[in-house]
Coordinates of C-alpha atoms in Angstrom, one line a residue:
M600 CA 29.5 13.8 21.7
R601 CA 26.1 13.1 23.2
K602 CA 23.3 11.1 20.8
L603 CA 20.2 13.8 21.0
V604 CA 16.8 13.4 19.5
A605 CA 16.8 15.8 16.1
G606 CA 12.9 15.3 15.0
K607 CA 10.2 12.6 15.8
L608 CA 6.4 11.5 14.2
H609 CA 5.0 10.7 17.3
G610 CA 2.2 8.2 16.9
I611 CA 1.8 8.0 13.2
H612 CA -0.3 4.8 12.1
V613 CA 1.4 2.5 9.8
T614 CA -0.9 2.3 6.4
E615 CA 0.6 -0.5 4.8
A616 CA 3.4 -3.2 5.7
N617 CA 4.8 -4.5 2.5
L618 CA 7.0 -8.0 3.1
N619 CA 8.4 -8.1 -0.3
Y620 CA 9.8 -4.7 -0.9
H621 CA 13.8 -4.7 -0.3
G622 CA 13.9 -2.9 3.3
S623 CA 13.2 0.8 5.0
I624 CA 10.3 2.7 5.7
T625 CA 8.2 4.6 3.4
L626 CA 6.9 8.0 4.5
D627 CA 5.1 11.2 3.4
P628 CA 8.0 13.7 2.2
D629 CA 5.8 16.6 3.8
H630 CA 5.7 15.1 7.0
C631 CA 9.4 14.0 6.9
E632 CA 10.5 17.7 5.9
E633 CA 8.2 19.2 8.5
A634 CA 10.4 17.2 11.5
G635 CA 13.5 17.5 9.9
I636 CA 14.0 14.0 9.0
L637 CA 16.1 13.7 5.5
P638 CA 15.9 10.7 2.9
M639 CA 17.8 7.4 3.2
E640 CA 18.3 9.0 7.1
F641 CA 18.3 6.1 10.0
V642 CA 15.5 6.4 12.4
E643 CA 14.6 4.5 15.1
I644 CA 11.1 3.0 14.9
W645 CA 8.9 2.4 18.2
N646 CA 5.4 0.5 18.0
K647 CA 3.4 1.7 20.5
N648 CA 1.1 -1.4 19.8
S649 CA 3.4 -3.8 20.6
G650 CA 6.6 -2.3 21.9
A651 CA 9.0 -3.8 19.2
R652 CA 11.7 -1.5 18.6
I653 CA 13.8 -1.5 15.7
S654 CA 15.8 1.0 13.0
T655 CA 16.0 1.0 9.6
Y656 CA 16.4 4.4 6.5
V657 CA 14.2 6.5 5.2
I658 CA 12.7 6.4 1.8
L659 CA 10.4 9.0 0.2
G660 CA 6.7 8.0 -0.8
E661 CA 4.3 10.3 -2.3
R662 CA 4.0 13.9 -1.6
G663 CA 0.7 14.1 0.2
S664 CA -0.3 10.4 0.9
R665 CA 0.1 10.5 4.6
C666 CA 1.9 7.0 3.4
C667 CA 3.8 5.3 6.7
I668 CA 4.3 1.8 4.8
L669 CA 7.3 -0.5 6.7
N670 CA 9.0 -2.4 4.0
G671 CA 11.3 -5.7 4.5
A672 CA 12.1 -7.4 7.5
A673 CA 10.4 -4.1 9.3
A674 CA 7.2 -5.2 7.8
R675 CA 7.3 -8.3 10.4
T676 CA 7.4 -5.6 13.3
C677 CA 3.9 -3.3 12.7
Q678 CA 1.1 -4.0 10.5
P679 CA -1.7 -1.3 8.9
G680 CA -3.4 0.1 12.2
D681 CA -0.4 0.6 14.8
Q682 CA 0.6 3.1 15.9
I683 CA 4.1 4.1 16.0
I684 CA 6.9 6.6 16.7
I685 CA 9.7 8.1 14.2
C686 CA 12.9 9.6 15.4
N687 CA 15.8 10.4 13.8
L688 CA 19.1 11.6 15.5
V689 CA 22.0 13.9 15.7
Y690 CA 25.0 13.4 17.7
L691 CA 26.0 17.0 19.4
D692 CA 28.7 18.1 21.8
E693 CA 26.9 18.5 24.9
S694 CA 28.0 22.4 25.0
Q695 CA 25.4 23.0 22.1
I696 CA 22.7 21.3 23.2
T697 CA 20.8 24.7 24.0
S698 CA 20.4 25.0 20.5
L699 CA 18.9 22.2 19.5
K700 CA 14.6 22.9 18.7
P701 CA 13.5 19.0 18.0
K702 CA 10.0 19.3 16.0
V703 CA 7.8 17.2 16.9
L704 CA 4.4 16.3 14.5
T705 CA 1.5 14.1 16.4
F706 CA -1.3 12.2 14.1
D707 CA -4.8 11.4 14.0
E708 CA -5.9 8.3 12.9
N709 CA -5.7 9.4 9.0
N710 CA -2.1 10.4 9.4
H711 CA -3.1 14.1 9.5
V712 CA -1.0 16.5 11.5
I713 CA -2.7 17.3 14.8
D714 CA 0.4 19.2 16.6
R715 CA 3.4 20.8 16.0
L716 CA 5.7 21.1 18.9
S717 CA 9.0 21.1 19.6
Y718 CA 11.4 20.5 22.4
S719 CA 13.4 23.5 24.0
I720 CA 16.8 22.9 26.7
D721 CA 18.0 25.8 28.3
V722 CA 20.1 26.3 31.3
D723 CA 19.0 28.2 34.0
P724 CA 21.2 30.5 36.2
D725 CA 22.5 27.7 38.6
G726 CA 24.0 26.0 35.4
R727 CA 20.8 23.5 35.8
Y728 CA 18.8 22.3 32.9
T729 CA 15.3 23.2 31.5
F730 CA 13.5 21.6 29.2
D731 CA 9.6 23.0 27.8
I732 CA 7.5 21.2 24.9
L733 CA 6.5 24.6 22.6
D734 CA 3.2 24.4 21.0
E735 CA 3.2 26.0 17.2
T736 CA 2.9 29.6 19.1
H737 CA 5.8 29.3 21.6
T738 CA 3.3 28.2 24.4
T739 CA 4.6 26.1 27.1
L740 CA 2.9 23.3 27.3
P741 CA 3.3 21.0 30.6
I742 CA 5.2 18.5 30.6
P743 CA 3.6 14.9 31.7
L744 CA 4.4 14.0 35.3
M745 CA 3.7 11.0 37.7
V746 CA 0.6 12.0 39.6
S747 CA 0.8 10.5 43.2
G748 CA -1.5 7.9 43.7
A749 CA -2.5 7.3 40.4

């Protein structure tokens, strides 16, 4: 079994850090449903501002609130305004990798969704993996690569 990305909220902004709550991350159910993140599911959180990396579970906040609230000990790792990445994971046999189509949402500074992407893995005729990032219309987007001399 391999641990793979199942869904991602990329660049969502922390709206509150609540040290006195008993743990977790509170998220808008609309965002979770669209990315395939379940209530009580464990997620990885990566803070783009500080580099902090934590794991906690999801609780659902108010629908349509666009909230992203770090609770308990997690509140020490992320402050309001920080931009974070939230990723849920799935364990799959490698033979199932081409059936996985993770949903990725990207956000503006007010936590409105600005892009709805998906990842797609296939196998070419030589048996090698291929990887594409697709937009909402299933158009293939360029994959960021290191540019020589940059």
